[in-house]
Coordinates of C-alpha atoms and ligand atoms in Angstrom, one line a residue:
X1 CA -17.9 -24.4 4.5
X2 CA -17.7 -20.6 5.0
X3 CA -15.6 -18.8 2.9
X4 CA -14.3 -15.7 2.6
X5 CA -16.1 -12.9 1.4
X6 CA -16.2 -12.3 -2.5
X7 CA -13.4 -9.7 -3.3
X8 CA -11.4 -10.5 -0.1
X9 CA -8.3 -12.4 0.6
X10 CA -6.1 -14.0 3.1
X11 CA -2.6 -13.3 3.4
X12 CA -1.0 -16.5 4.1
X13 CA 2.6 -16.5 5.8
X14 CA 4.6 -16.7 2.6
X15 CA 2.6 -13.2 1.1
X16 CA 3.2 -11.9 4.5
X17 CA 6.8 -12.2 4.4
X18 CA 6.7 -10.3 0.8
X19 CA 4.7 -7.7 2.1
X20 CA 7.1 -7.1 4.6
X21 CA 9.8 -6.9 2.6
X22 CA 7.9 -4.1 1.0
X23 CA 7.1 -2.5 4.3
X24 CA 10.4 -2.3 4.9
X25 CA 11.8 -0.6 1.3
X26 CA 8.9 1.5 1.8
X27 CA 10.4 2.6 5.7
X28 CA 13.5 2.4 4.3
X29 CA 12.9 5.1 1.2
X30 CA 10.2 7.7 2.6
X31 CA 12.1 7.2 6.2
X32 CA 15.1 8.5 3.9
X33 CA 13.5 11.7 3.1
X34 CA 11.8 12.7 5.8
X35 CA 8.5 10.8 5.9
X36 CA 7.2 9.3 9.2
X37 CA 4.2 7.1 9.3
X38 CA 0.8 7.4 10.3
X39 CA -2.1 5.2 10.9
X40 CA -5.9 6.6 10.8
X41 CA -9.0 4.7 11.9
X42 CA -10.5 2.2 9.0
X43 CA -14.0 3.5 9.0
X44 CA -14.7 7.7 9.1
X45 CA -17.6 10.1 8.8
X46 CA -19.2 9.8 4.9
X47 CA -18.9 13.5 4.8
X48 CA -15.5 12.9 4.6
X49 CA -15.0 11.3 1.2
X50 CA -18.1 13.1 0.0
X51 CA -16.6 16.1 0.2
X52 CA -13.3 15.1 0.0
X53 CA -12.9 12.4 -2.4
X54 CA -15.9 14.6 -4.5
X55 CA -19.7 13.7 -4.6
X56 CA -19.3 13.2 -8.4
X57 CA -16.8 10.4 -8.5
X58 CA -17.3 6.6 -9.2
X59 CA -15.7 6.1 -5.2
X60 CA -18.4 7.9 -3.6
X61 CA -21.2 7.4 -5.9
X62 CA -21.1 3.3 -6.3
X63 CA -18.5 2.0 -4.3
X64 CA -18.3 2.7 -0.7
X65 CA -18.9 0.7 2.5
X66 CA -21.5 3.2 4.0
X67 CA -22.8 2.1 7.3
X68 CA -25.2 3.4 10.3
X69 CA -23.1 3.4 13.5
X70 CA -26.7 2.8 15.3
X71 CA -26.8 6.4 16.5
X72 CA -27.7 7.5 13.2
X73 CA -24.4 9.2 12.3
X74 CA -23.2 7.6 8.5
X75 CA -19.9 5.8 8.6
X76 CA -17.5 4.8 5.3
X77 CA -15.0 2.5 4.9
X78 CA -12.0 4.1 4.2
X79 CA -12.3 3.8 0.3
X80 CA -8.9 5.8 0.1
X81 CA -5.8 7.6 2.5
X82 CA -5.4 10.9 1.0
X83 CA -8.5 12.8 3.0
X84 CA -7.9 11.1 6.2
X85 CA -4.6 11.7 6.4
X86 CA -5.8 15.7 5.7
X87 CA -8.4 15.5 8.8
X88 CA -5.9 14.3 10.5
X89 CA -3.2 17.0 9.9
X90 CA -6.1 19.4 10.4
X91 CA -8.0 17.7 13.6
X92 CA -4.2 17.6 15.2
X93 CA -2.9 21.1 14.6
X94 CA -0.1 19.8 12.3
X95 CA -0.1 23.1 10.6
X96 CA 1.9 24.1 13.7
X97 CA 4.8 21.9 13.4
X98 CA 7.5 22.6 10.9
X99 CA 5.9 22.4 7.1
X100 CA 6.3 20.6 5.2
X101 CA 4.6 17.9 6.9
X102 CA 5.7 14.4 5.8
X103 CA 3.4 11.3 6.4
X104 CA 3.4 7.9 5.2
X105 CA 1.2 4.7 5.5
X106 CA 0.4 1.3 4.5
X107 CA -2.7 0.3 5.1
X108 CA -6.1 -1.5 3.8
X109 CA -8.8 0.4 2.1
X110 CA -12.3 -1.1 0.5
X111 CA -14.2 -0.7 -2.8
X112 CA -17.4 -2.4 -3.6
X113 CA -15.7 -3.0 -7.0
X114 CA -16.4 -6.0 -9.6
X115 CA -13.4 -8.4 -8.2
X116 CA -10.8 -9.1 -10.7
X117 CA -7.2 -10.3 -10.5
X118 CA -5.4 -7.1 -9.0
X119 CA -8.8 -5.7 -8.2
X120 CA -10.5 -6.5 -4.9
X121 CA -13.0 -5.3 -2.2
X122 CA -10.3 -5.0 0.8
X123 CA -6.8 -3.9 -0.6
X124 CA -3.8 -2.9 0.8
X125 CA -1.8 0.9 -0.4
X126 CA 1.2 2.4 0.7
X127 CA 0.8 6.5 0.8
X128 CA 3.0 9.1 1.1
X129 CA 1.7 12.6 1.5
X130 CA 3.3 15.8 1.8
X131 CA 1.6 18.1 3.2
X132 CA 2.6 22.2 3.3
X133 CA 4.8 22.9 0.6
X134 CA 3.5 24.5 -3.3
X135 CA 7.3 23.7 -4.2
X136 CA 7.5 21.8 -7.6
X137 CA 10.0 19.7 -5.7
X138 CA 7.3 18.5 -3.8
X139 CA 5.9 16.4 -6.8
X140 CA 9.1 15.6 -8.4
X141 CA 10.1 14.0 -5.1
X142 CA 7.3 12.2 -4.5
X143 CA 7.0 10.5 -8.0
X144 CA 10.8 10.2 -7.3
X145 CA 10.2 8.2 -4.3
X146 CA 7.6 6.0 -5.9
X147 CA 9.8 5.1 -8.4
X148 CA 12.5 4.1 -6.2
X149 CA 9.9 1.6 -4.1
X150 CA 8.6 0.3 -7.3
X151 CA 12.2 -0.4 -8.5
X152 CA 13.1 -1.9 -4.8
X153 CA 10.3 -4.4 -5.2
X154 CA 11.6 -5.2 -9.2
X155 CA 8.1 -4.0 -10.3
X156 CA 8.7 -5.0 -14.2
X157 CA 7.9 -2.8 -17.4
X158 CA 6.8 0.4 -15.6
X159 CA 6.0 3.7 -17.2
X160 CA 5.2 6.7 -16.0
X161 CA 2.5 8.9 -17.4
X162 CA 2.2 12.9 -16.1
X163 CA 0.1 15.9 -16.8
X164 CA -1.4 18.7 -15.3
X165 CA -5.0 19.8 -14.6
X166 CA -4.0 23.4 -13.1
X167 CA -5.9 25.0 -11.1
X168 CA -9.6 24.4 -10.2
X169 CA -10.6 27.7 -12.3
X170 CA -9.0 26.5 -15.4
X171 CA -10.9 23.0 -14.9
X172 CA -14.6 24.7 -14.8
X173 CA -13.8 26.8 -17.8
X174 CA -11.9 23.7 -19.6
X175 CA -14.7 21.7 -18.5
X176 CA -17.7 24.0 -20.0
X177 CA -15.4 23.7 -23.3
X178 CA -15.0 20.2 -23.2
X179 CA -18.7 20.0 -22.4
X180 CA -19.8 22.1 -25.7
X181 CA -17.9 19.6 -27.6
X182 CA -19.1 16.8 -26.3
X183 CA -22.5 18.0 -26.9
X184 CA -21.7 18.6 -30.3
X185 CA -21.2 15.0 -31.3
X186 CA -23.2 13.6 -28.7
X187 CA -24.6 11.3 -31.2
X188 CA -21.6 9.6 -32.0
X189 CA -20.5 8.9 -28.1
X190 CA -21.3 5.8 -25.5
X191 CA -24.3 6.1 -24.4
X192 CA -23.1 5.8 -20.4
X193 CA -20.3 8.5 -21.6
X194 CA -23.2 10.8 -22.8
X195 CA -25.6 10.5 -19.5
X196 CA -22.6 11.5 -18.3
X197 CA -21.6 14.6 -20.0
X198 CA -22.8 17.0 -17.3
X199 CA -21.8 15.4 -14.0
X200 CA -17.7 14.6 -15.1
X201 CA -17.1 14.9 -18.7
X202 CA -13.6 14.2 -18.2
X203 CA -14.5 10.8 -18.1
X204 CA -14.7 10.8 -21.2
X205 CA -11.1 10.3 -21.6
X206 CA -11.8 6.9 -20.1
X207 CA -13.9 5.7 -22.6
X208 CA -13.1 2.3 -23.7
X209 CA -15.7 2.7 -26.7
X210 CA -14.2 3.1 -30.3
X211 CA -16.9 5.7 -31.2
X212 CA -16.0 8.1 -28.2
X213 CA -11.9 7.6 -28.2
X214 CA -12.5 8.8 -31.7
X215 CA -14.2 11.7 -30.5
X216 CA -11.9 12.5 -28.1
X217 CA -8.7 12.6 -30.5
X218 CA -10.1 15.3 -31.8
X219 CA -11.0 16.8 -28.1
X220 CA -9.9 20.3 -26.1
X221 CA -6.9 19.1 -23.8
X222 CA -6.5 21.0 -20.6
X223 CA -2.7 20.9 -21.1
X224 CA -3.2 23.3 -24.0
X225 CA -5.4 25.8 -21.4
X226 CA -3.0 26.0 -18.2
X227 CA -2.3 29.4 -16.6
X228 CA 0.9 31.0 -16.7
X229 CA 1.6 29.8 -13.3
X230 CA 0.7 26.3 -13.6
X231 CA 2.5 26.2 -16.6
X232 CA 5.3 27.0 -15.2
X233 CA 4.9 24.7 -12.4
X234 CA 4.9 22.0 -14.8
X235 CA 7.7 22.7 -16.4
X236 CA 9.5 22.9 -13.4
X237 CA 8.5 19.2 -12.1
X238 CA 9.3 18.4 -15.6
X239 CA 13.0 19.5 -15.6
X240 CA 13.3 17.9 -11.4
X241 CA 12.3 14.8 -13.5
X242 CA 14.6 15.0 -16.6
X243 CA 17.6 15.6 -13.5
X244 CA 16.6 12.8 -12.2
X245 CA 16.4 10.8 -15.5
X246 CA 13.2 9.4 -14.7
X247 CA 11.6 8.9 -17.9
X248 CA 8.2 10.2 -18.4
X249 CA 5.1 10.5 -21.1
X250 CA 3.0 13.7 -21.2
X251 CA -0.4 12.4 -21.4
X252 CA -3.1 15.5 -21.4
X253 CA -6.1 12.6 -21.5
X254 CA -4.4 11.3 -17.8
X255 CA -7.8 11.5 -15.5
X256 CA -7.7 9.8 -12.1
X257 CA -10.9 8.8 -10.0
X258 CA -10.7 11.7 -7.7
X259 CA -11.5 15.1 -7.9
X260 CA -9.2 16.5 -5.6
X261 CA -6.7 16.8 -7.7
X262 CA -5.0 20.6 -9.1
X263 CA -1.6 21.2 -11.0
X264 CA 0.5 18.0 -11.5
X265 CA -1.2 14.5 -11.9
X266 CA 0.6 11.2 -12.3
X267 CA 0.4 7.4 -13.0
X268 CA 2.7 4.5 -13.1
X269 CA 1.8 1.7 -14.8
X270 CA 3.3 -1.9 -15.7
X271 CA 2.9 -3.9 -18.3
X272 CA 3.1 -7.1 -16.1
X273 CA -0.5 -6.4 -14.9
X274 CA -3.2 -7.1 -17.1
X275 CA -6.3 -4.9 -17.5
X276 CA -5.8 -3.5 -14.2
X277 CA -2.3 -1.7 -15.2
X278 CA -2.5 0.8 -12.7
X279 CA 0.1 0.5 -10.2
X280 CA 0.1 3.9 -8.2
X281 CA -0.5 7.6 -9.0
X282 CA -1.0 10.8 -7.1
X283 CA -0.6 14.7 -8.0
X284 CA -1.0 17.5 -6.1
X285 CA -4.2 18.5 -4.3
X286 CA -3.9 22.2 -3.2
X287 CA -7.6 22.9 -2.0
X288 CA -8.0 20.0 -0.3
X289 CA -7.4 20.9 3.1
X290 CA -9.4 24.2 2.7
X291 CA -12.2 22.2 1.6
X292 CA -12.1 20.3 4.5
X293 CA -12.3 22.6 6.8
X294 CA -8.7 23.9 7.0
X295 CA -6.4 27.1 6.4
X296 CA -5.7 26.8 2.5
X297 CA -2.2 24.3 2.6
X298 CA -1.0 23.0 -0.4
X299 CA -0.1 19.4 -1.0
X300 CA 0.5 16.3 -2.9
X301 CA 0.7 12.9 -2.3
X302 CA 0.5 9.1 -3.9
X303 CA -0.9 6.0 -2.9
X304 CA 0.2 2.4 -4.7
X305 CA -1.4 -1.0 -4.4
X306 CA 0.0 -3.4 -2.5
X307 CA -1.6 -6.4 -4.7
X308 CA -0.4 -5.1 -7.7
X309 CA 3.6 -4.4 -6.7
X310 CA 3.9 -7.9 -5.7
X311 CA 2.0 -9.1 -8.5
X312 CA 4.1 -6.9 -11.1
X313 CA 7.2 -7.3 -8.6
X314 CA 9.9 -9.9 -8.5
X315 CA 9.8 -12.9 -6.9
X316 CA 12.3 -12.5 -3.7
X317 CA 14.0 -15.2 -2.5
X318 CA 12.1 -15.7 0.9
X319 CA 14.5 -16.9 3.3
X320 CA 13.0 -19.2 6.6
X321 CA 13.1 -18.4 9.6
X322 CA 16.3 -19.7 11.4
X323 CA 15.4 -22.1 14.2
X324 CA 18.5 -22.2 16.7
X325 CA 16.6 -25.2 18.4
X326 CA 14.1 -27.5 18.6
X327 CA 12.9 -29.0 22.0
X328 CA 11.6 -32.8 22.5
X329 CA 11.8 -35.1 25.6
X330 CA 12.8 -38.9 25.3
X331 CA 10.2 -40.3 27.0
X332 CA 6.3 -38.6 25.7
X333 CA 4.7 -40.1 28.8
X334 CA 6.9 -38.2 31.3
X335 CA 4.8 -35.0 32.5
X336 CA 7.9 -34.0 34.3
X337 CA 10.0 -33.8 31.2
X338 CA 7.3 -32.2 29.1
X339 CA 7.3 -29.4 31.8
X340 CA 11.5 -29.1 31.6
X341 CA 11.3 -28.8 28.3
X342 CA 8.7 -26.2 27.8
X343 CA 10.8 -23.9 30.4
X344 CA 13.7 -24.8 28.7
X345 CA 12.5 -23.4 25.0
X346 CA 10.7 -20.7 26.9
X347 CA 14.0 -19.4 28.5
X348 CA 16.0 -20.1 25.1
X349 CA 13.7 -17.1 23.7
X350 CA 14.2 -15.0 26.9
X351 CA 18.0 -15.6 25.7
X352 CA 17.9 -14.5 22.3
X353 CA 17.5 -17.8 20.8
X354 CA 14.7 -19.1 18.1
X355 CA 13.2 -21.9 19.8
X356 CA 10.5 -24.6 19.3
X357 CA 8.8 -27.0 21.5
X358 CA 7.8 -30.2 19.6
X359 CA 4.2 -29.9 20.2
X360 CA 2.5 -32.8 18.6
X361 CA 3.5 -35.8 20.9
X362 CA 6.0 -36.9 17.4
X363 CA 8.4 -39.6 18.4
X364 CA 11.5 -39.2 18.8
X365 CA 12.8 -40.2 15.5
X366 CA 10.1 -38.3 13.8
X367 CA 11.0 -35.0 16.0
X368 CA 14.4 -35.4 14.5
X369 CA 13.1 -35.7 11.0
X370 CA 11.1 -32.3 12.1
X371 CA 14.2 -30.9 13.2
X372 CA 16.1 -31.7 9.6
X373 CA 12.7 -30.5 7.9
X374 CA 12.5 -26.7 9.4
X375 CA 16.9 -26.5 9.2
X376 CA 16.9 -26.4 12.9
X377 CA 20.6 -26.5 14.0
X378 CA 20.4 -28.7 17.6
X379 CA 17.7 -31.0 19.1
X380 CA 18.1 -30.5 22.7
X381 CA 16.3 -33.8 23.7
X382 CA 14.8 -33.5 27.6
X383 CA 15.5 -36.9 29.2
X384 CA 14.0 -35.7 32.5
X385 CA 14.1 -32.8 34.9
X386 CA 18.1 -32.4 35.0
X387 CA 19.5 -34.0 32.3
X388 CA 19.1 -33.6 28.6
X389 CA 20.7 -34.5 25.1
X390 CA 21.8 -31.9 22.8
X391 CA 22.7 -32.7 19.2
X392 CA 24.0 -30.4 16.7
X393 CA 22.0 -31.4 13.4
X394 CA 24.7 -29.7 11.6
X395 CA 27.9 -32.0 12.7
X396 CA 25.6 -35.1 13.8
X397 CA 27.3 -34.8 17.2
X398 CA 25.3 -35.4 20.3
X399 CA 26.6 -34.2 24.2
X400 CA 25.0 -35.0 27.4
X401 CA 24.2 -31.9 29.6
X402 CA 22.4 -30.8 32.8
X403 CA 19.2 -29.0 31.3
X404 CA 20.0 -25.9 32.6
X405 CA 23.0 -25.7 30.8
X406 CA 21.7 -26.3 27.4
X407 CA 21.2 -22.7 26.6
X408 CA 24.6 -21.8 27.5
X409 CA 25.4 -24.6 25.6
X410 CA 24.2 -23.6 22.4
X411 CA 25.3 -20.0 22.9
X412 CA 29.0 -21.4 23.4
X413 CA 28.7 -23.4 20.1
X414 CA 27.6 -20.3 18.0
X415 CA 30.0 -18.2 19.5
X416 CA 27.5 -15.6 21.0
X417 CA 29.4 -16.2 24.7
Ligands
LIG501 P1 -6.4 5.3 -6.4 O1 -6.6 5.4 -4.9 O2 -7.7 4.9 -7.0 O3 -5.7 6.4 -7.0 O4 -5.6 4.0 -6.6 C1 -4.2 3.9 -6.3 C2 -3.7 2.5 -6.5 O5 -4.3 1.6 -5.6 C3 -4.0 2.0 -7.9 O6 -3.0 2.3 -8.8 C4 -4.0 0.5 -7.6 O7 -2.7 0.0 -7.6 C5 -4.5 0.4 -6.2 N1 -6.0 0.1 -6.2 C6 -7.0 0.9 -6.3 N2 -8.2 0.2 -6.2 C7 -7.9 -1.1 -6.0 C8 -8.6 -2.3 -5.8 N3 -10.0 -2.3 -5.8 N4 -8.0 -3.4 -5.6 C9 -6.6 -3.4 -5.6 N5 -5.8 -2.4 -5.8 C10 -6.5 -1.2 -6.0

């Protein structure tokens, strides 16, 4: 038997129907505030996330689908949405159109990553990005919005951790403190966090070791280093959030897997996941788009997993699909029946009508039993080419009609004429 490939999925019809409950909170909310969606290709150039997503980070270095197209040009994956939504804006001219540009999406990315429950090689995010604007507003909104989708979907136990890494300056200098410390008790860190020191020390943060989180109570926070300016940035999303009443925890050790990042940084998590906790997070990344080729534009954006809102989420009560009617014939052996009936469901859908053609050869009796099973409310049965039964499964009542008139039949009965 072939499988499907380790880390990968199928979204049967019943996880379908959640996931579009979430598309449409998620169309519903960003829609609200100004956000239209986008959709870019699934695989782009390497450079891209090399440069974009940052040569240094766990994404680019171990886990990305990298691929000769045959013309030897490298090809990724789409590990993340965040840098090709920013080619996009910049390949398009967006910069032209009214800022700030608002875009939104919901689609699947891949990770060569260890599979785990919440944690998969092919997963699905929804991303909002806004694109244009250095306004605090701009972050406090977006971790607004998230909340709001999370809440829509009755994501359970959530918090919300912030902080800020200012600007890209501040980081280098930070970073050669932080590294100095690190050196300076080298002995007592992980030995992957010490190969590590020079290429992203603020992994360290990370650590799960006991040795290095005891370290790194005692570590410089970049909190404590901000510019005026970012400071005061912060502050400013901090008191759009206190407005808002959304309830947040300052965490200066907050690192995310991406080193586009400047000024604000955020994560929700929930306590309904298990080791994998995260549920979305974002910030703002202000050099992005210069780094990739564009006219300095500052930004910010989020992306959330799909997997883990429904699995942190509340179960919603999936309702079926109404069937308005389900078409049989009498007799299984007439062909000239089987061909009325299959015009007369076909033109029940041109109608407006949810119609099935009973297309197993079930008996009669069982095709009723059918009917009951998917809540269908009328059996119009095909007797031949004119004439046909129709029964309504709701009242047990059963009326003889020309089969071109059981559409308008059924249309009378629900009122619709
Ligand atoms: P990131 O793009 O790494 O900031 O991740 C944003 C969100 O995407 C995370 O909080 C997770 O909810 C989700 N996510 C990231 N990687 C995976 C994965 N391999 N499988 C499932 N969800 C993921």
């Amino acid at each position: 038997m072939i499988q499907a490939p380790k880390g990968t999925y199928d979204v049967l019809p019943p996880d379908a129907e959640r996931r579009r409950v979430l598309e449409s909170h998620a169309s519903r909310i960003l829609g609200a505030a100004g956000f239209r969606r986008i959709e870019t290709p699934v695989f782009e150039a390497t450079d891209l996330f090399a440069r974009g997503v940052g040569e240094a980070t766990d994404i680019v270095q171990k886990e990305m689908y990298t691929f000769d197209d045959g013309g030897g040009r490298s090809l990724t994956l789409r590990p993340e949405g965040t840098a090709p939504v920013c080619r996009a804006y910049i390949e398009h001219g967006m910069h032209k159109q009214p800022q700030p540009v608002k875009l939104w999406y919901l689609s699947s990315f891949f990770r060569a990553e260890a599979p785990q429950r919440g944690r998969y090689r092919q997963f699905w995010q929804v991303g909002a990005e806004t694109i244009g604007s250095a306004s605090p507003a701009v972050d406090a909104e977006l971790i607004v919005l998230l909340a709001e989708l999370l809440d829509a979907m009755g994501v359970k136990g959530t918090r919300l951790r912030l902080a800020s890494l200012g600007t890209p300056e501040t980081r280098a200098e930070y970073r050669r403190e932080l590294t100095d410390y690190l050196r300076a008790h080298e002995s007592e860190l992980a030995a992957e966090v010490r190969d590590r020191i020079e290429l992203n020390p603020m992994r360290a943060f990370d650590s799960g070791d006991p040795g290095t989180q005891r370290v790194m109570s005692g570590a410089p926070k970049l909190l404590d280093r901000l510019e005026a300016d970012d400071a005061s940035h912060f502050a400013q999303v901090q008191e759009l959030l206190d407005r808002a009443e959304l309830a947040y925890e300052l965490d200066p050790t907050l690192v995310r897997g991406l080193d586009y990042y400047t000024r604000t940084l955020f994560e929700f998590t929930s306590d309904a996941l298990g080791a994998q906790s995260g549920v979305g997070g974002g910030g703002r990344y202000d050099r992005l788009i210069d780094q990739l080729g564009g006219q300095p534009t500052p930004a910010g954006g989020w992306a959330a997993g799909v997997e883990r809102i429904l699995l942190a989420g509340a179960e919603q009560p999936i309702a079926a699909d109404p069937v308005d009617v389900l078409v049989t014939v009498s007799d299984r052996e007439d062909r000239a029946a089987a061909i009325t009936a299959f015009e007369v469901s076909r033109r029940a859908r041109i109608a407006g009508l949810a119609a099935q053609l009973e297309l197993t050869g079930r008996s009669l009796k069982s095709a009723l039993k059918h009917a009951d099973r998917i809540s269908a409310r009328y059996v119009a049965i095909v007797n031949d080419e004119r004439t046909a039964s129709l029964k309504n499964m709701d009242s047990g009542e059963q009326v003889e009609v020309g089969s071109d008139a059981v559409i308008a039949t059924i249309l009378r009965g629900s009122r619709l004429v």
